[in-house]
Tab-separated table of C-alpha atoms in Angstrom:
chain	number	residue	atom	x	y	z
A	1	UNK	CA	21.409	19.265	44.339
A	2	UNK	CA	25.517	18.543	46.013
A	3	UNK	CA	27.757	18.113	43.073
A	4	UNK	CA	30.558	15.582	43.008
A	5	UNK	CA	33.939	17.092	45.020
A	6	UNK	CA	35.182	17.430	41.283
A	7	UNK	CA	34.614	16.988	37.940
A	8	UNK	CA	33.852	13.344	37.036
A	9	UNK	CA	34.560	15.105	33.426
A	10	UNK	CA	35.673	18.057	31.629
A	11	UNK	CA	35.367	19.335	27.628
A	12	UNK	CA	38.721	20.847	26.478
A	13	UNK	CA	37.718	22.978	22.993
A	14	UNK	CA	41.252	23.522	21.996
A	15	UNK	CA	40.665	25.046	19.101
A	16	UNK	CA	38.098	27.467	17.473
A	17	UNK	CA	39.250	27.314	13.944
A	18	UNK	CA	37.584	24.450	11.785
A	19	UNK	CA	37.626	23.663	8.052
A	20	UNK	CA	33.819	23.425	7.482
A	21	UNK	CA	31.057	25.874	7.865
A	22	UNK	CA	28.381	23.578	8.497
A	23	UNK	CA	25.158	25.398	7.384
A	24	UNK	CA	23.486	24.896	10.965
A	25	UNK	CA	26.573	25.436	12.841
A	26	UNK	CA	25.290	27.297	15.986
A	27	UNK	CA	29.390	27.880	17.203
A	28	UNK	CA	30.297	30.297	15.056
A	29	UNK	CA	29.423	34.189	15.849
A	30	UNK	CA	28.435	32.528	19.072
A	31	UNK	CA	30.064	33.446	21.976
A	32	UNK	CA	31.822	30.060	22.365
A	33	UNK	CA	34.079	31.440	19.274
A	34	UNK	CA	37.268	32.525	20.389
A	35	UNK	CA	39.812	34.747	18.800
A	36	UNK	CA	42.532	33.585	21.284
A	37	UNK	CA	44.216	30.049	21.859
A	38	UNK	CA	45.866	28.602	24.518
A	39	UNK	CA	49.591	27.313	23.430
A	40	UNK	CA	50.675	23.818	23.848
A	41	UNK	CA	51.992	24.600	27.613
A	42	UNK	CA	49.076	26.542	28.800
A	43	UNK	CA	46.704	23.139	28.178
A	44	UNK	CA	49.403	20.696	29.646
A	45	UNK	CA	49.195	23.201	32.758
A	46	UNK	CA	45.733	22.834	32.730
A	47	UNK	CA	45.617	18.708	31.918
A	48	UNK	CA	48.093	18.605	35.131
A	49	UNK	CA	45.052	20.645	37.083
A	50	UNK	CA	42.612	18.209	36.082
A	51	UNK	CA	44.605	15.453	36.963
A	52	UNK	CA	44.895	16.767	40.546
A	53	UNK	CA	41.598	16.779	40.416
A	54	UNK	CA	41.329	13.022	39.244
A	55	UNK	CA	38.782	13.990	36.238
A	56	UNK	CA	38.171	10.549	35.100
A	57	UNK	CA	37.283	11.612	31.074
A	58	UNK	CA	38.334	14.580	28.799
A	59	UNK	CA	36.063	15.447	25.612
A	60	UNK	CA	38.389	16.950	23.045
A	61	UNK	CA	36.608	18.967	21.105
A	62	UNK	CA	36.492	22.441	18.470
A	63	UNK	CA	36.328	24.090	16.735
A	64	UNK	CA	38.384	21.030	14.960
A	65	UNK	CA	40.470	18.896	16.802
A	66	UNK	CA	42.856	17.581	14.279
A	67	UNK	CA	44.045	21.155	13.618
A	68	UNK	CA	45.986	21.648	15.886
A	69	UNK	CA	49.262	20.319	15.070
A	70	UNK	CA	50.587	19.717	18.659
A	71	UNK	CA	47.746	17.069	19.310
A	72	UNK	CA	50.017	14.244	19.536
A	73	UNK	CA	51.859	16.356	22.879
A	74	UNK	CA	48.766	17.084	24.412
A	75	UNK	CA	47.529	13.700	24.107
A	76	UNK	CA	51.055	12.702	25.910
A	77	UNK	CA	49.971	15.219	28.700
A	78	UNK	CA	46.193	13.638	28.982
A	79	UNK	CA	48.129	10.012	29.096
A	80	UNK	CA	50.289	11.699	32.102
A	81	UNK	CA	47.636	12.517	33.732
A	82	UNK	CA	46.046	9.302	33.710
A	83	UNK	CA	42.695	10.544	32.239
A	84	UNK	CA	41.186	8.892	28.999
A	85	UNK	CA	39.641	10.787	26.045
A	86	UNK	CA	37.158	11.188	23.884
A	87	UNK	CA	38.255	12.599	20.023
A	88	UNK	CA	35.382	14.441	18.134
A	89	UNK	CA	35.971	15.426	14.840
A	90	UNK	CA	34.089	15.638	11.316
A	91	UNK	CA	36.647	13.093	9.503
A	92	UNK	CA	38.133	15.699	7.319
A	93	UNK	CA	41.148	15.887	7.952
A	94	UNK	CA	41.681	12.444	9.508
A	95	UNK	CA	44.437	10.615	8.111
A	96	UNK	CA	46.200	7.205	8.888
A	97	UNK	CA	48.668	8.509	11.215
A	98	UNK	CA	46.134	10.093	13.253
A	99	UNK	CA	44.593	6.544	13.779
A	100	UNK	CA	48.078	5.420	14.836
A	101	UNK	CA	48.603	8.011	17.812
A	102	UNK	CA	45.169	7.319	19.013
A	103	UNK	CA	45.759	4.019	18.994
A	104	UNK	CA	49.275	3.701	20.394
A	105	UNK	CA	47.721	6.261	23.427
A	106	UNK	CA	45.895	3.387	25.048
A	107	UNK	CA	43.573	5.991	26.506
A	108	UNK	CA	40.696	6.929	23.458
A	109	UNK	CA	37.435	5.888	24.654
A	110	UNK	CA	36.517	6.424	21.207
A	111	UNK	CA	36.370	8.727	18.599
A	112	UNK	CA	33.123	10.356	17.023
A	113	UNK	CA	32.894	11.430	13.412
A	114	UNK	CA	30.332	13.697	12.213
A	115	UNK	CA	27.899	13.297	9.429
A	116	UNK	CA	23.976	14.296	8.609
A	117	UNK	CA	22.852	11.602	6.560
A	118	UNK	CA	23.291	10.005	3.092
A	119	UNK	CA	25.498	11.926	0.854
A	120	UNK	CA	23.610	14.700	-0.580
A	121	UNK	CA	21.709	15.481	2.513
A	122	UNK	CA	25.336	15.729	4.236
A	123	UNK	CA	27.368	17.105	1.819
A	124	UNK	CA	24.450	19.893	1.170
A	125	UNK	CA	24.836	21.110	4.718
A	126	UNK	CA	28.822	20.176	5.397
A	127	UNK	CA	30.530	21.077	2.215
A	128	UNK	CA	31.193	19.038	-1.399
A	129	UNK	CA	33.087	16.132	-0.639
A	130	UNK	CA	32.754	15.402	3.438
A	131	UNK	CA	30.510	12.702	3.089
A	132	UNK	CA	33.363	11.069	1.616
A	133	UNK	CA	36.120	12.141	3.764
A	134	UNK	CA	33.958	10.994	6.791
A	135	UNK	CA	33.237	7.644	5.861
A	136	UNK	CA	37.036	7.444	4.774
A	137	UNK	CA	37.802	8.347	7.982
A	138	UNK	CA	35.098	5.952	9.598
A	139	UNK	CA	36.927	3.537	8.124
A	140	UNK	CA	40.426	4.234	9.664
A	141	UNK	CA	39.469	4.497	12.829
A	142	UNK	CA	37.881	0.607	12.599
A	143	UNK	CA	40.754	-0.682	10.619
A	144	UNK	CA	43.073	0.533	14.018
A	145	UNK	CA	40.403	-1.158	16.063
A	146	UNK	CA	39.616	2.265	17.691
A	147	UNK	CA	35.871	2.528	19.295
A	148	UNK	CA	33.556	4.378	16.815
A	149	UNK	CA	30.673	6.538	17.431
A	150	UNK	CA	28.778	8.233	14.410
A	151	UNK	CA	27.047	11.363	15.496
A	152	UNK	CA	24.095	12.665	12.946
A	153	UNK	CA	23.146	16.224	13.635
A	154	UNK	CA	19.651	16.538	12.596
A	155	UNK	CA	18.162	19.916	10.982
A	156	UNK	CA	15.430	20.969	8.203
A	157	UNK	CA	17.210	19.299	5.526
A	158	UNK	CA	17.421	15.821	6.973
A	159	UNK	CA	15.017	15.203	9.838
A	160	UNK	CA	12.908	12.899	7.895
A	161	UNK	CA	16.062	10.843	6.976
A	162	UNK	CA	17.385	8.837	10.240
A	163	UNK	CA	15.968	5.287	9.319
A	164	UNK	CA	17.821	5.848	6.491
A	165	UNK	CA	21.094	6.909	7.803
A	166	UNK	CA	21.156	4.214	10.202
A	167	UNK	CA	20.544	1.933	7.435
A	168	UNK	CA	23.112	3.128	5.797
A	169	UNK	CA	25.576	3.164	8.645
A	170	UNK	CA	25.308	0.159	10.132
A	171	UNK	CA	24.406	-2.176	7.370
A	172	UNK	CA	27.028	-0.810	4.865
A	173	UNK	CA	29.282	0.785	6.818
A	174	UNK	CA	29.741	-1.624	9.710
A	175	UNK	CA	29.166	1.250	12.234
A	176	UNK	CA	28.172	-0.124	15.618
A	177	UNK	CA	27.744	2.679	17.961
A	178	UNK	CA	25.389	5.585	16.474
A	179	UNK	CA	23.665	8.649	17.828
A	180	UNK	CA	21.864	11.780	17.123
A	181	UNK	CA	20.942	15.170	18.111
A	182	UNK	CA	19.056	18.296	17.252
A	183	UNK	CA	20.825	21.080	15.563
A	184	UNK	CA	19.967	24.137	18.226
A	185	UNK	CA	21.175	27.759	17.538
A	186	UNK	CA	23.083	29.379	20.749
A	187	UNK	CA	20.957	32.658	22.337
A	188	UNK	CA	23.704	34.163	22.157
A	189	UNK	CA	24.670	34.332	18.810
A	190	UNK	CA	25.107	37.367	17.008
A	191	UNK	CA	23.835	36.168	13.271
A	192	UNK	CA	21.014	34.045	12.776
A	193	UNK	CA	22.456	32.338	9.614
A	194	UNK	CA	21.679	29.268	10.910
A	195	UNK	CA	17.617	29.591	11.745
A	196	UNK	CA	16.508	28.323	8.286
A	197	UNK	CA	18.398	24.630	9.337
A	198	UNK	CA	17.071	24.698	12.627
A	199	UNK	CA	13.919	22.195	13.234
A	200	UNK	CA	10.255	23.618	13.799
A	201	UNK	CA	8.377	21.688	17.031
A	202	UNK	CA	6.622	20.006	14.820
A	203	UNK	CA	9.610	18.947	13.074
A	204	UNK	CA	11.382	18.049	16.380
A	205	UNK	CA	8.621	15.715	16.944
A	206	UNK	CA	8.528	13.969	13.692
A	207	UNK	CA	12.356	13.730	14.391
A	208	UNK	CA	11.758	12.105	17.745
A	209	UNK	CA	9.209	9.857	16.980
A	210	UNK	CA	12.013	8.375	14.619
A	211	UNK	CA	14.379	8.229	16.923
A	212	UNK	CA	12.946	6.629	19.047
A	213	UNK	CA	11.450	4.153	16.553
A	214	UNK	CA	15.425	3.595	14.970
A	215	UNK	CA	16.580	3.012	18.834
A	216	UNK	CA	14.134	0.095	19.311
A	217	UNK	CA	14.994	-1.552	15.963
A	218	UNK	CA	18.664	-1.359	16.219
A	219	UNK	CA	18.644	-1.680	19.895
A	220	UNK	CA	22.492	-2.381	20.226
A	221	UNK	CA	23.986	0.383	18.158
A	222	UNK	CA	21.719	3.082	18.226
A	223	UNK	CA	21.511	4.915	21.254
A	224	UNK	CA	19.709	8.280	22.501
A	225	UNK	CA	21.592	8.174	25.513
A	226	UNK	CA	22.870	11.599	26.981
A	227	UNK	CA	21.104	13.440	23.833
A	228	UNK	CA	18.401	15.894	23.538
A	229	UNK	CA	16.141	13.437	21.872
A	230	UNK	CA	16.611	11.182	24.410
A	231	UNK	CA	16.192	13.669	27.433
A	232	UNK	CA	12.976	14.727	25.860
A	233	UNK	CA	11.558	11.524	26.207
A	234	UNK	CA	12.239	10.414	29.437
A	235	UNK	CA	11.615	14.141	31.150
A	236	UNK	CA	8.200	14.316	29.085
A	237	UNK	CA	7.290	10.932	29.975
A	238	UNK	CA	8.269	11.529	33.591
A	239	UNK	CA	6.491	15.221	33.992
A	240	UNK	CA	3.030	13.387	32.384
A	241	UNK	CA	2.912	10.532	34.648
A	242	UNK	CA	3.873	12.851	37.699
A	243	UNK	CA	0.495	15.212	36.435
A	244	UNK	CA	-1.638	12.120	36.356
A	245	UNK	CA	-0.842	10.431	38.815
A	246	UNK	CA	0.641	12.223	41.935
A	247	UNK	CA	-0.490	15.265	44.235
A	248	UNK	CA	1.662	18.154	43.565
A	249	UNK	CA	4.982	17.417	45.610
A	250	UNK	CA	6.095	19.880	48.369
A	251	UNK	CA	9.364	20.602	46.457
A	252	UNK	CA	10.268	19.759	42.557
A	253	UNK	CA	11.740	16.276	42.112
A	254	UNK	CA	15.333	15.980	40.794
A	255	UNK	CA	14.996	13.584	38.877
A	256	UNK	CA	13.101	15.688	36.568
A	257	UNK	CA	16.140	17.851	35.860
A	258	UNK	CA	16.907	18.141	31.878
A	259	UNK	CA	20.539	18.242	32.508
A	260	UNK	CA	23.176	17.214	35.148
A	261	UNK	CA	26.034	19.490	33.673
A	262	UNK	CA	26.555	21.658	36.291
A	263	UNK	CA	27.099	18.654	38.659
A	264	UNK	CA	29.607	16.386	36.888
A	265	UNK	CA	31.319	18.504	34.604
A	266	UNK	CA	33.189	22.276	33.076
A	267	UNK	CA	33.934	23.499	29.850
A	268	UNK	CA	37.327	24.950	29.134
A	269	UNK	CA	37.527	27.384	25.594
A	270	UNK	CA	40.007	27.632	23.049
A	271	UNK	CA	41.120	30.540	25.222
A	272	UNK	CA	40.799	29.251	28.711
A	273	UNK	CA	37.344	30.672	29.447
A	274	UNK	CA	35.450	28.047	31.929
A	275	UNK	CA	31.846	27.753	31.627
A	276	UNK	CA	29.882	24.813	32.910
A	277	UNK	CA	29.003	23.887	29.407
A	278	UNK	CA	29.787	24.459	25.970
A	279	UNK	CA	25.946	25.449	25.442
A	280	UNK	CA	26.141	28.135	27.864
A	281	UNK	CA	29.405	30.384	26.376
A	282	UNK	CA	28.995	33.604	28.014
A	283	UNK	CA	28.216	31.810	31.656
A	284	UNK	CA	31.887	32.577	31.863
A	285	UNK	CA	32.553	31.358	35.494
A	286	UNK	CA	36.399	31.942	34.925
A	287	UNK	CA	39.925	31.823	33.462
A	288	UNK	CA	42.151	28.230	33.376
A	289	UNK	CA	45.615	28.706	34.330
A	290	UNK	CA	45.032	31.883	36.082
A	291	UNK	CA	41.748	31.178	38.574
A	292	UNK	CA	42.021	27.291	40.304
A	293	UNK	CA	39.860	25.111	38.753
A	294	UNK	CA	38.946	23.437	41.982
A	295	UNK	CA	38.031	27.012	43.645
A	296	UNK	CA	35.228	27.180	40.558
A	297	UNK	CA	34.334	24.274	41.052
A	298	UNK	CA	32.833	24.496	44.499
A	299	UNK	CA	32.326	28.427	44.684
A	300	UNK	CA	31.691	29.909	41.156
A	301	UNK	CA	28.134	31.524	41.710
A	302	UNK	CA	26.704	31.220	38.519
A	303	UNK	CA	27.368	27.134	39.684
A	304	UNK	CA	26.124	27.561	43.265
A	305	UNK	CA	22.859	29.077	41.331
A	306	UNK	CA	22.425	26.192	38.747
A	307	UNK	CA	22.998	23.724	41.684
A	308	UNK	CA	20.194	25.557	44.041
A	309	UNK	CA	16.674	23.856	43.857
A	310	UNK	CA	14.363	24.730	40.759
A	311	UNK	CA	11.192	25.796	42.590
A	312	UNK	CA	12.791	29.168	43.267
A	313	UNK	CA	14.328	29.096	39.297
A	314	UNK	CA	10.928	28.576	37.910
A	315	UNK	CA	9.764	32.125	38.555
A	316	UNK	CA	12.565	33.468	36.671
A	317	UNK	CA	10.245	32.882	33.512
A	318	UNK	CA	7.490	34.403	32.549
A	319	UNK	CA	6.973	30.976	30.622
A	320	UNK	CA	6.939	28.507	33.406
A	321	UNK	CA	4.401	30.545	35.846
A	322	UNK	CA	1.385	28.867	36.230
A	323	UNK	CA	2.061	25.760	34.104
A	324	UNK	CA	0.456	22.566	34.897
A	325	UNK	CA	3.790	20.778	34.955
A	326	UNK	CA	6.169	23.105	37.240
A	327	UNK	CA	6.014	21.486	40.511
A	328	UNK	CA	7.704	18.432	39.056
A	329	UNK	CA	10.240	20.110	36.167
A	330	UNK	CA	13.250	21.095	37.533
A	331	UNK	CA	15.051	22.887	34.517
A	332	UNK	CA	18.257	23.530	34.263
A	333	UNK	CA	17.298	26.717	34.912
A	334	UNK	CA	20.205	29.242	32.326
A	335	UNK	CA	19.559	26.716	29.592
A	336	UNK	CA	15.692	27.092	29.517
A	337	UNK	CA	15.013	30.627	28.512
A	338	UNK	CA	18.525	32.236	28.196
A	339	UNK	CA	18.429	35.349	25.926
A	340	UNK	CA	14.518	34.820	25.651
A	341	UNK	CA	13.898	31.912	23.620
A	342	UNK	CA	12.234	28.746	25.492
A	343	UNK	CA	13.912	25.452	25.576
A	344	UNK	CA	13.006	23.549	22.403
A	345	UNK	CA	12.592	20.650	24.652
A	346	UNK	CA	9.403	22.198	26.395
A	347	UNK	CA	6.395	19.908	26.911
A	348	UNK	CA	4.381	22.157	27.446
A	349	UNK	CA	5.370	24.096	24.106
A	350	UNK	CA	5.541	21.222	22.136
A	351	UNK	CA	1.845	20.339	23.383
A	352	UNK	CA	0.106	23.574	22.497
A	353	UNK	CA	2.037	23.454	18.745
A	354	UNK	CA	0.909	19.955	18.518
A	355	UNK	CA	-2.294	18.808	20.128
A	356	UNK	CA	-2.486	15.754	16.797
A	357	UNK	CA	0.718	14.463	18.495
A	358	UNK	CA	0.300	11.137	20.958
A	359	UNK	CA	2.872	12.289	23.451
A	360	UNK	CA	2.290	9.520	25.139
A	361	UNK	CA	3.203	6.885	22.481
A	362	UNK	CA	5.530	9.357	20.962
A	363	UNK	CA	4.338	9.614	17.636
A	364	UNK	CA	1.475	11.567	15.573
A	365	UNK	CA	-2.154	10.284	15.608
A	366	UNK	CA	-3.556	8.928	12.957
A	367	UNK	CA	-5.323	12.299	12.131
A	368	UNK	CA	-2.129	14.033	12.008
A	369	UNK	CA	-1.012	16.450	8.924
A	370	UNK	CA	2.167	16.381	8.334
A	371	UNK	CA	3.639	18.274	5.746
């Protein structure tokens, strides 16, 4: 697979720190938590680089955005640059004249706020309180006429709840662009704290089935687009079809991959490490400001190995030898089994757990116990 001469994007996490400790949270003790961050001139150095490199889009992300208290001169650098941006943040700490620089910048794509569902559902995973200081902050951001996204993160404690959420956002809340995605815990993260909020398979597929359900009943504001749930569905759908219906092909097809990261995009840390993505923090592929980014981008190994076709990748896992569906996945192959736990997006997982599902349909059979 040739990747793009450079980034069309790039994530900038320019800070670690947050004020929540979301229950589920799979960055912290992770090693995408950084005890070091780059000062205001190091990331206009490095918005400058990108520029050179005409990166169309910058993700700004945490840690939490709004803490750092130079924001408003490292959006000026982004606008310099002439790159637009994407703000995601859990509301907190949003406040009017946060709505005002976005809004004056001319170059927010949107902004996403954070939240897991009605308010005790949320607040019992986020913190007292944050349901409220989301939607206040939901509202803000529509009062300055500034795009909106509402991202739900589901988990064990809500996964049963997104017809209701999306109820409750767009009906009452007048949110018109909404999406979710699994909460996933990082292989390489040194506490498990987080395990008892992650989703079973069986959960995951209860989840799914109502995602996809919400997405065809609210059609133009709720979208799986670019999320786990919806990659699950299309790759599932696509490997089945490709089993029933075609002769194994003499190479994997690419259009099977699960993710396109390592061809359109890098990951910069709160401290300058560069990854190719912020689920992959200790594929550290090198240091911004002191290695060229373009030089990464078309020679960094651990790229030129991610980029190589997945036939050869395949054998790397004990789990993918000899299943029925390998000569049309083509995983991304240091997301599937890093650190020796499978890909919770695995059909062929998710099948053996769940023979009462109707993978086809998307949904659980009629004889299905659910509990």
């Amino acid at each position: 697979m040739r990747p793009y001469s450079s980034p069309l994007r790039a994530e900038a996490a320019l800070t670690s720190r947050c004020n929540l400790r979301c229950r589920y949270c799979h960055f912290f003790g992770s090693a995408g938590e950084k005890k070091r961050e780059l000062d205001t001139a190091e990331w206009l150095g490095i918005f400058d680089e990108l520029g050179a490199m005409k990166v169309m889009e910058l993700t700004l992300t945490g840690g939490e955005v709004l803490l750092r208290e130079d924001l408003p001169e490292l959006i000026a650098g982004i606008r310099r640059n002439n790159m637009r941006f994407l703000l995601l943040s859990n509301g907190f700490a949003f406040e009017e004249h946060h709505a005002a620089m976005l809004k004056e910048s001319g170059r927010c794509v949107y902004v996403q706020i954070s939240i897991d569902g009605p308010e005790a559902a949320n607040d019992l995973a986020r913190g007292s309180g944050t349901y409220a200081r989301a939607v206040r902050a939901m509202k803000l951001v529509l009062r300055y006429g500034i795009p909106l996204t509402v991202r739900m993160t589901v988990g064990r404690h809500n996964f049963r709840l997104l017809p209701e959420t999306a109820r409750l956002m767009i009906e009452e809340n007048n949110v018109r662009a909404l999406t979710c995605n699994p909460a996933f815990h990082f292989t390489g993260k040194e506490d498990e704290s987080d395990l008892p909020w992650i989703m079973s398979r069986r959960e995951f597929l209860t989840a799914l089935s109502d995602a996809l359900a919400t997405a065809r009943n609210h059609p133009e504001r709720f979208s799986l687009r670019g999320t786990m749930f919806g990659r699950a569905a299309a790759q599932w759908s696509h490997l089945r079809r490709c089993r029933r219906e075609n002769p194994p092909p003499a190479a994997p097809s690419p259009c099977a991959s699960n993710c396109l990261a390592q061809l359109e995009k890098l990951y910069i840390g709160a401290d300058g490490s560069v990854t190719p993505c912020n689920h992959l923090p200790d594929a550290v592929i090198g240091q911004a400001g002191r290695d060229r980014l373009a030089d990464l981008w078309e020679n960094a190994p651990i790229l030129r190995q991610m980029r190589a076709p997945g036939e050869a990748l395949l054998q790397e896992f004990p789990l993918c030898r000899g299943c029925g569906y390998a000569p049309w996945c083509v995983p991304t192959a240091r997301c599937l089994n890093s650190g020796g736990r499978a890909s919770f997006v695995c059909l062929k997982l998710h099948e053996e757990e769940a023979p009462d599902f109707d993978f086809e349909e998307m949904k659980w059979k009629q004889n299905a116990v659910l509990k």
